[in-house]
PDB file of C-alpha atoms in Angstrom:
ATOM      1  CA  UNK A  21     -32.315 -16.526  17.077  1.00 73.00           C
ATOM      2  CA  UNK A  22     -33.616 -18.075  13.982  1.00 77.00           C
ATOM      3  CA  UNK A  23     -34.688 -15.802  11.120  1.00 80.00           C
ATOM      4  CA  UNK A  24     -38.297 -15.907  10.031  1.00 86.00           C
ATOM      5  CA  UNK A  25     -39.125 -17.036   6.528  1.00 83.00           C
ATOM      6  CA  UNK A  26     -39.726 -13.362   5.530  1.00 84.00           C
ATOM      7  CA  UNK A  27     -36.388 -12.334   6.919  1.00 86.00           C
ATOM      8  CA  UNK A  28     -34.718 -15.164   5.039  1.00 87.00           C
ATOM      9  CA  UNK A  29     -36.441 -14.029   1.746  1.00 87.00           C
ATOM     10  CA  UNK A  30     -35.269 -10.441   2.248  1.00 89.00           C
ATOM     11  CA  UNK A  31     -31.765 -11.624   2.986  1.00 91.00           C
ATOM     12  CA  UNK A  32     -31.609 -13.945  -0.108  1.00 91.00           C
ATOM     13  CA  UNK A  33     -33.243 -11.124  -2.349  1.00 90.00           C
ATOM     14  CA  UNK A  34     -30.480  -8.636  -1.248  1.00 90.00           C
ATOM     15  CA  UNK A  35     -27.814 -11.346  -2.259  1.00 93.00           C
ATOM     16  CA  UNK A  36     -29.415 -11.878  -5.521  1.00 93.00           C
ATOM     17  CA  UNK A  37     -30.070  -8.343  -6.243  1.00 93.00           C
ATOM     18  CA  UNK A  38     -26.357  -7.648  -5.524  1.00 92.00           C
ATOM     19  CA  UNK A  39     -25.030 -10.318  -7.677  1.00 93.00           C
ATOM     20  CA  UNK A  40     -27.457 -10.060 -10.655  1.00 93.00           C
ATOM     21  CA  UNK A  41     -29.170  -6.741 -10.271  1.00 91.00           C
ATOM     22  CA  UNK A  42     -32.837  -6.186  -9.574  1.00 93.00           C
ATOM     23  CA  UNK A  43     -34.250  -6.693 -13.062  1.00 92.00           C
ATOM     24  CA  UNK A  44     -32.199  -9.828 -13.822  1.00 94.00           C
ATOM     25  CA  UNK A  45     -33.293 -11.567 -10.629  1.00 92.00           C
ATOM     26  CA  UNK A  46     -36.457 -13.460 -11.180  1.00 90.00           C
ATOM     27  CA  UNK A  47     -38.938 -14.753  -8.465  1.00 90.00           C
ATOM     28  CA  UNK A  48     -38.107 -18.229  -9.755  1.00 91.00           C
ATOM     29  CA  UNK A  49     -34.225 -17.475  -8.834  1.00 91.00           C
ATOM     30  CA  UNK A  50     -35.338 -16.369  -5.422  1.00 90.00           C
ATOM     31  CA  UNK A  51     -37.521 -19.537  -4.849  1.00 87.00           C
ATOM     32  CA  UNK A  52     -34.798 -21.803  -6.024  1.00 91.00           C
ATOM     33  CA  UNK A  53     -32.041 -20.113  -3.755  1.00 91.00           C
ATOM     34  CA  UNK A  54     -34.703 -20.639  -0.772  1.00 88.00           C
ATOM     35  CA  UNK A  55     -35.548 -24.208  -1.837  1.00 88.00           C
ATOM     36  CA  UNK A  56     -39.280 -23.522  -2.097  1.00 87.00           C
ATOM     37  CA  UNK A  57     -41.910 -23.274  -4.815  1.00 83.00           C
ATOM     38  CA  UNK A  58     -42.263 -19.896  -6.614  1.00 77.00           C
ATOM     39  CA  UNK A  59     -45.904 -19.626  -5.698  1.00 80.00           C
ATOM     40  CA  UNK A  60     -44.970 -20.161  -2.004  1.00 80.00           C
ATOM     41  CA  UNK A  61     -43.141 -16.735  -1.973  1.00 83.00           C
ATOM     42  CA  UNK A  62     -46.517 -14.907  -2.351  1.00 84.00           C
ATOM     43  CA  UNK A  63     -47.605 -16.285   1.034  1.00 82.00           C
ATOM     44  CA  UNK A  64     -44.883 -13.984   2.556  1.00 84.00           C
ATOM     45  CA  UNK A  65     -44.454 -11.137   0.205  1.00 86.00           C
ATOM     46  CA  UNK A  66     -46.624  -9.051  -2.116  1.00 87.00           C
ATOM     47  CA  UNK A  67     -44.237  -8.956  -5.064  1.00 86.00           C
ATOM     48  CA  UNK A  68     -40.698  -8.272  -6.166  1.00 90.00           C
ATOM     49  CA  UNK A  69     -40.836  -4.495  -5.530  1.00 91.00           C
ATOM     50  CA  UNK A  70     -41.567  -5.254  -1.836  1.00 91.00           C
ATOM     51  CA  UNK A  71     -38.275  -7.060  -1.694  1.00 91.00           C
ATOM     52  CA  UNK A  72     -36.366  -4.046  -3.239  1.00 93.00           C
ATOM     53  CA  UNK A  73     -38.156  -1.608  -0.887  1.00 93.00           C
ATOM     54  CA  UNK A  74     -37.289  -3.727   2.196  1.00 92.00           C
ATOM     55  CA  UNK A  75     -33.555  -4.179   1.137  1.00 92.00           C
ATOM     56  CA  UNK A  76     -33.032  -0.595   0.418  1.00 93.00           C
ATOM     57  CA  UNK A  77     -35.235   0.557   3.566  1.00 93.00           C
ATOM     58  CA  UNK A  78     -33.185  -1.753   5.800  1.00 92.00           C
ATOM     59  CA  UNK A  79     -29.968  -0.130   4.585  1.00 93.00           C
ATOM     60  CA  UNK A  80     -31.449   3.387   5.143  1.00 93.00           C
ATOM     61  CA  UNK A  81     -32.318   2.279   8.735  1.00 93.00           C
ATOM     62  CA  UNK A  82     -28.871   1.086   9.276  1.00 94.00           C
ATOM     63  CA  UNK A  83     -27.266   4.291   8.167  1.00 95.00           C
ATOM     64  CA  UNK A  84     -29.729   6.305  10.086  1.00 94.00           C
ATOM     65  CA  UNK A  85     -29.130   4.380  13.232  1.00 95.00           C
ATOM     66  CA  UNK A  86     -25.451   4.632  12.905  1.00 96.00           C
ATOM     67  CA  UNK A  87     -25.367   8.406  12.506  1.00 96.00           C
ATOM     68  CA  UNK A  88     -28.383   9.640  14.499  1.00 94.00           C
ATOM     69  CA  UNK A  89     -26.568   9.281  17.917  1.00 96.00           C
ATOM     70  CA  UNK A  90     -23.777  11.634  16.564  1.00 96.00           C
ATOM     71  CA  UNK A  91     -26.225  14.313  15.342  1.00 93.00           C
ATOM     72  CA  UNK A  92     -26.159  16.038  18.843  1.00 91.00           C
ATOM     73  CA  UNK A  93     -23.065  14.633  20.317  1.00 95.00           C
ATOM     74  CA  UNK A  94     -21.136  17.062  22.554  1.00 95.00           C
ATOM     75  CA  UNK A  95     -17.804  16.829  20.585  1.00 96.00           C
ATOM     76  CA  UNK A  96     -16.028  18.968  18.069  1.00 96.00           C
ATOM     77  CA  UNK A  97     -17.021  18.762  14.445  1.00 95.00           C
ATOM     78  CA  UNK A  98     -13.696  17.154  13.542  1.00 95.00           C
ATOM     79  CA  UNK A  99     -14.362  14.391  16.006  1.00 96.00           C
ATOM     80  CA  UNK A 100     -17.886  13.815  14.984  1.00 96.00           C
ATOM     81  CA  UNK A 101     -16.788  13.584  11.400  1.00 96.00           C
ATOM     82  CA  UNK A 102     -14.224  10.863  12.315  1.00 95.00           C
ATOM     83  CA  UNK A 103     -16.961   9.039  14.170  1.00 97.00           C
ATOM     84  CA  UNK A 104     -19.537   9.508  11.462  1.00 97.00           C
ATOM     85  CA  UNK A 105     -17.189   8.141   8.786  1.00 96.00           C
ATOM     86  CA  UNK A 106     -16.265   5.196  11.024  1.00 96.00           C
ATOM     87  CA  UNK A 107     -19.957   4.463  11.647  1.00 97.00           C
ATOM     88  CA  UNK A 108     -20.947   4.994   8.044  1.00 97.00           C
ATOM     89  CA  UNK A 109     -18.148   2.717   6.540  1.00 97.00           C
ATOM     90  CA  UNK A 110     -18.794   0.097   9.370  1.00 96.00           C
ATOM     91  CA  UNK A 111     -22.411  -0.135   7.968  1.00 96.00           C
ATOM     92  CA  UNK A 112     -21.152  -0.532   4.412  1.00 95.00           C
ATOM     93  CA  UNK A 113     -18.420  -3.117   5.402  1.00 95.00           C
ATOM     94  CA  UNK A 114     -20.853  -5.325   7.357  1.00 94.00           C
ATOM     95  CA  UNK A 115     -23.722  -5.088   5.043  1.00 92.00           C
ATOM     96  CA  UNK A 116     -22.246  -5.287   1.557  1.00 91.00           C
ATOM     97  CA  UNK A 117     -25.246  -6.993  -0.150  1.00 90.00           C
ATOM     98  CA  UNK A 118     -27.675  -4.451   1.047  1.00 91.00           C
ATOM     99  CA  UNK A 119     -25.391  -1.528   0.682  1.00 91.00           C
ATOM    100  CA  UNK A 120     -24.750  -2.493  -2.953  1.00 91.00           C
ATOM    101  CA  UNK A 121     -28.483  -2.661  -3.447  1.00 92.00           C
ATOM    102  CA  UNK A 122     -29.000   0.630  -1.566  1.00 91.00           C
ATOM    103  CA  UNK A 123     -26.420   2.421  -3.875  1.00 90.00           C
ATOM    104  CA  UNK A 124     -27.355   0.897  -7.321  1.00 88.00           C
ATOM    105  CA  UNK A 125     -30.996  -0.261  -7.460  1.00 90.00           C
ATOM    106  CA  UNK A 126     -33.028   3.018  -6.600  1.00 86.00           C
ATOM    107  CA  UNK A 127     -33.933   3.536 -10.294  1.00 87.00           C
ATOM    108  CA  UNK A 128     -36.172   0.539 -10.213  1.00 90.00           C
ATOM    109  CA  UNK A 129     -38.473   1.717  -7.456  1.00 91.00           C
ATOM    110  CA  UNK A 130     -41.934   2.932  -8.170  1.00 91.00           C
ATOM    111  CA  UNK A 131     -42.173   6.889  -7.990  1.00 93.00           C
ATOM    112  CA  UNK A 132     -43.962   6.565  -4.562  1.00 93.00           C
ATOM    113  CA  UNK A 133     -41.537   4.211  -3.133  1.00 92.00           C
ATOM    114  CA  UNK A 134     -38.640   6.187  -4.525  1.00 91.00           C
ATOM    115  CA  UNK A 135     -40.137   9.451  -2.817  1.00 92.00           C
ATOM    116  CA  UNK A 136     -40.516   7.600   0.550  1.00 91.00           C
ATOM    117  CA  UNK A 137     -37.033   6.083   0.600  1.00 90.00           C
ATOM    118  CA  UNK A 138     -35.404   9.180  -0.823  1.00 91.00           C
ATOM    119  CA  UNK A 139     -36.582  11.168   2.227  1.00 89.00           C
ATOM    120  CA  UNK A 140     -34.857   8.571   4.452  1.00 87.00           C
ATOM    121  CA  UNK A 141     -31.600   8.566   2.271  1.00 87.00           C
ATOM    122  CA  UNK A 142     -31.659  12.375   2.490  1.00 91.00           C
ATOM    123  CA  UNK A 143     -31.306  12.298   6.216  1.00 92.00           C
ATOM    124  CA  UNK A 144     -27.844  10.846   5.880  1.00 93.00           C
ATOM    125  CA  UNK A 145     -26.843  13.594   3.412  1.00 94.00           C
ATOM    126  CA  UNK A 146     -28.376  16.299   5.763  1.00 95.00           C
ATOM    127  CA  UNK A 147     -26.328  14.819   8.747  1.00 97.00           C
ATOM    128  CA  UNK A 148     -23.060  15.656   6.838  1.00 97.00           C
ATOM    129  CA  UNK A 149     -24.312  18.946   5.569  1.00 97.00           C
ATOM    130  CA  UNK A 150     -25.338  20.000   9.103  1.00 97.00           C
ATOM    131  CA  UNK A 151     -21.990  18.902  10.554  1.00 97.00           C
ATOM    132  CA  UNK A 152     -20.113  20.934   7.954  1.00 97.00           C
ATOM    133  CA  UNK A 153     -22.229  24.023   8.544  1.00 97.00           C
ATOM    134  CA  UNK A 154     -21.801  23.776  12.268  1.00 96.00           C
ATOM    135  CA  UNK A 155     -17.961  23.444  11.638  1.00 95.00           C
ATOM    136  CA  UNK A 156     -17.973  26.615   9.666  1.00 95.00           C
ATOM    137  CA  UNK A 157     -20.178  28.452  12.070  1.00 96.00           C
ATOM    138  CA  UNK A 158     -17.761  27.605  14.871  1.00 95.00           C
ATOM    139  CA  UNK A 159     -14.667  28.550  12.890  1.00 94.00           C
ATOM    140  CA  UNK A 160     -13.236  24.930  12.700  1.00 94.00           C
ATOM    141  CA  UNK A 161     -13.891  24.501   9.182  1.00 95.00           C
ATOM    142  CA  UNK A 162     -12.999  26.881   6.302  1.00 92.00           C
ATOM    143  CA  UNK A 163     -15.574  29.597   5.734  1.00 93.00           C
ATOM    144  CA  UNK A 164     -15.511  29.287   1.917  1.00 93.00           C
ATOM    145  CA  UNK A 165     -16.572  25.615   1.914  1.00 93.00           C
ATOM    146  CA  UNK A 166     -19.244  24.665  -0.625  1.00 96.00           C
ATOM    147  CA  UNK A 167     -21.309  22.664   1.906  1.00 96.00           C
ATOM    148  CA  UNK A 168     -23.188  20.716  -0.728  1.00 96.00           C
ATOM    149  CA  UNK A 169     -20.039  19.571  -2.546  1.00 96.00           C
ATOM    150  CA  UNK A 170     -18.207  18.778   0.504  1.00 96.00           C
ATOM    151  CA  UNK A 171     -21.021  16.528   1.699  1.00 96.00           C
ATOM    152  CA  UNK A 172     -21.086  14.983  -1.705  1.00 95.00           C
ATOM    153  CA  UNK A 173     -17.296  14.275  -1.431  1.00 95.00           C
ATOM    154  CA  UNK A 174     -17.601  12.747   1.993  1.00 96.00           C
ATOM    155  CA  UNK A 175     -20.599  10.539   0.986  1.00 96.00           C
ATOM    156  CA  UNK A 176     -18.751   9.524  -2.368  1.00 94.00           C
ATOM    157  CA  UNK A 177     -15.660   8.447  -0.346  1.00 95.00           C
ATOM    158  CA  UNK A 178     -17.738   6.548   2.305  1.00 95.00           C
ATOM    159  CA  UNK A 179     -20.368   5.024   0.019  1.00 94.00           C
ATOM    160  CA  UNK A 180     -17.879   3.958  -2.736  1.00 93.00           C
ATOM    161  CA  UNK A 181     -16.128   1.731  -0.114  1.00 94.00           C
ATOM    162  CA  UNK A 182     -18.580  -1.126  -0.945  1.00 91.00           C
ATOM    163  CA  UNK A 183     -16.773  -1.530  -4.442  1.00 90.00           C
ATOM    164  CA  UNK A 184     -13.374  -2.411  -3.146  1.00 92.00           C
ATOM    165  CA  UNK A 185     -13.712  -3.225   0.523  1.00 91.00           C
ATOM    166  CA  UNK A 186     -12.876  -6.872   1.470  1.00 91.00           C
ATOM    167  CA  UNK A 187     -13.345  -8.157   5.122  1.00 90.00           C
ATOM    168  CA  UNK A 188      -9.980 -10.048   4.607  1.00 93.00           C
ATOM    169  CA  UNK A 189      -8.070  -6.973   3.171  1.00 93.00           C
ATOM    170  CA  UNK A 190      -5.407  -5.109   5.000  1.00 95.00           C
ATOM    171  CA  UNK A 191      -7.604  -2.283   6.279  1.00 94.00           C
ATOM    172  CA  UNK A 192     -10.579  -2.629   8.498  1.00 93.00           C
ATOM    173  CA  UNK A 193     -13.534  -0.140   8.534  1.00 93.00           C
ATOM    174  CA  UNK A 194     -11.981   1.888  11.380  1.00 93.00           C
ATOM    175  CA  UNK A 195      -8.479   2.167   9.487  1.00 95.00           C
ATOM    176  CA  UNK A 196     -10.327   3.339   6.387  1.00 95.00           C
ATOM    177  CA  UNK A 197     -12.388   5.834   8.300  1.00 94.00           C
ATOM    178  CA  UNK A 198      -9.229   7.366  10.035  1.00 94.00           C
ATOM    179  CA  UNK A 199      -7.361   7.645   6.678  1.00 94.00           C
ATOM    180  CA  UNK A 200     -10.440   9.262   4.975  1.00 94.00           C
ATOM    181  CA  UNK A 201     -10.857  11.503   7.782  1.00 93.00           C
ATOM    182  CA  UNK A 202      -7.198  12.738   7.769  1.00 93.00           C
ATOM    183  CA  UNK A 203      -7.320  13.292   4.115  1.00 91.00           C
ATOM    184  CA  UNK A 204     -10.758  15.224   4.262  1.00 92.00           C
ATOM    185  CA  UNK A 205      -9.797  17.407   7.100  1.00 90.00           C
ATOM    186  CA  UNK A 206      -6.692  18.788   5.160  1.00 87.00           C
ATOM    187  CA  UNK A 207      -9.237  20.300   2.847  1.00 85.00           C
ATOM    188  CA  UNK A 208     -11.930  21.245   5.413  1.00 84.00           C
ATOM    189  CA  UNK A 209     -10.114  22.787   8.232  1.00 81.00           C
ATOM    190  CA  UNK A 210      -9.398  26.428   8.548  1.00 72.00           C
ATOM    191  CA  UNK A 211      -5.914  25.662   9.694  1.00 68.00           C
ATOM    192  CA  UNK A 212      -4.636  22.275   8.287  1.00 55.00           C
ATOM    193  CA  UNK A 213      -2.974  19.959  10.882  1.00 53.00           C
TER     194      UNK A 213
END
């Protein structure tokens, strides 16, 4: 199915924001990439921040959609962690442009947009915190875990993948997730494997 002009604008904006950064990307750059006049952009969008909000919001939606089915899955916390990392890294690997913008360009949002999008981003962090708390409560994970720091560790590993991941590299998203899970579980489990 062909993309609408608005979808094309958002896609190209994500590519340019990744390559050049939000502030260094001009509306003229965007129009040039799309092969249209600069003024024509405003028939489709209200301004540059709308583009940033859309790109970041799209990534938030992708992460939420990937993790939400696992939130109440009937599976041990260890298996849900493995599945979550696989889903999370898959989103990063298949959406490198928007993932890069998602992780780097937050500071350019207006306070209102930042607040709205931060609430959505925080759902991802709460997923991992809840999973860790459940693992501790059921005696699977160590009782002395610092849930906040452990969640940050998991998120840092999964999120930072965008920096070095290459689709033509030796490891696919599932391989990376499996290796990360194995390493993380050595520190999380009450009894290491």
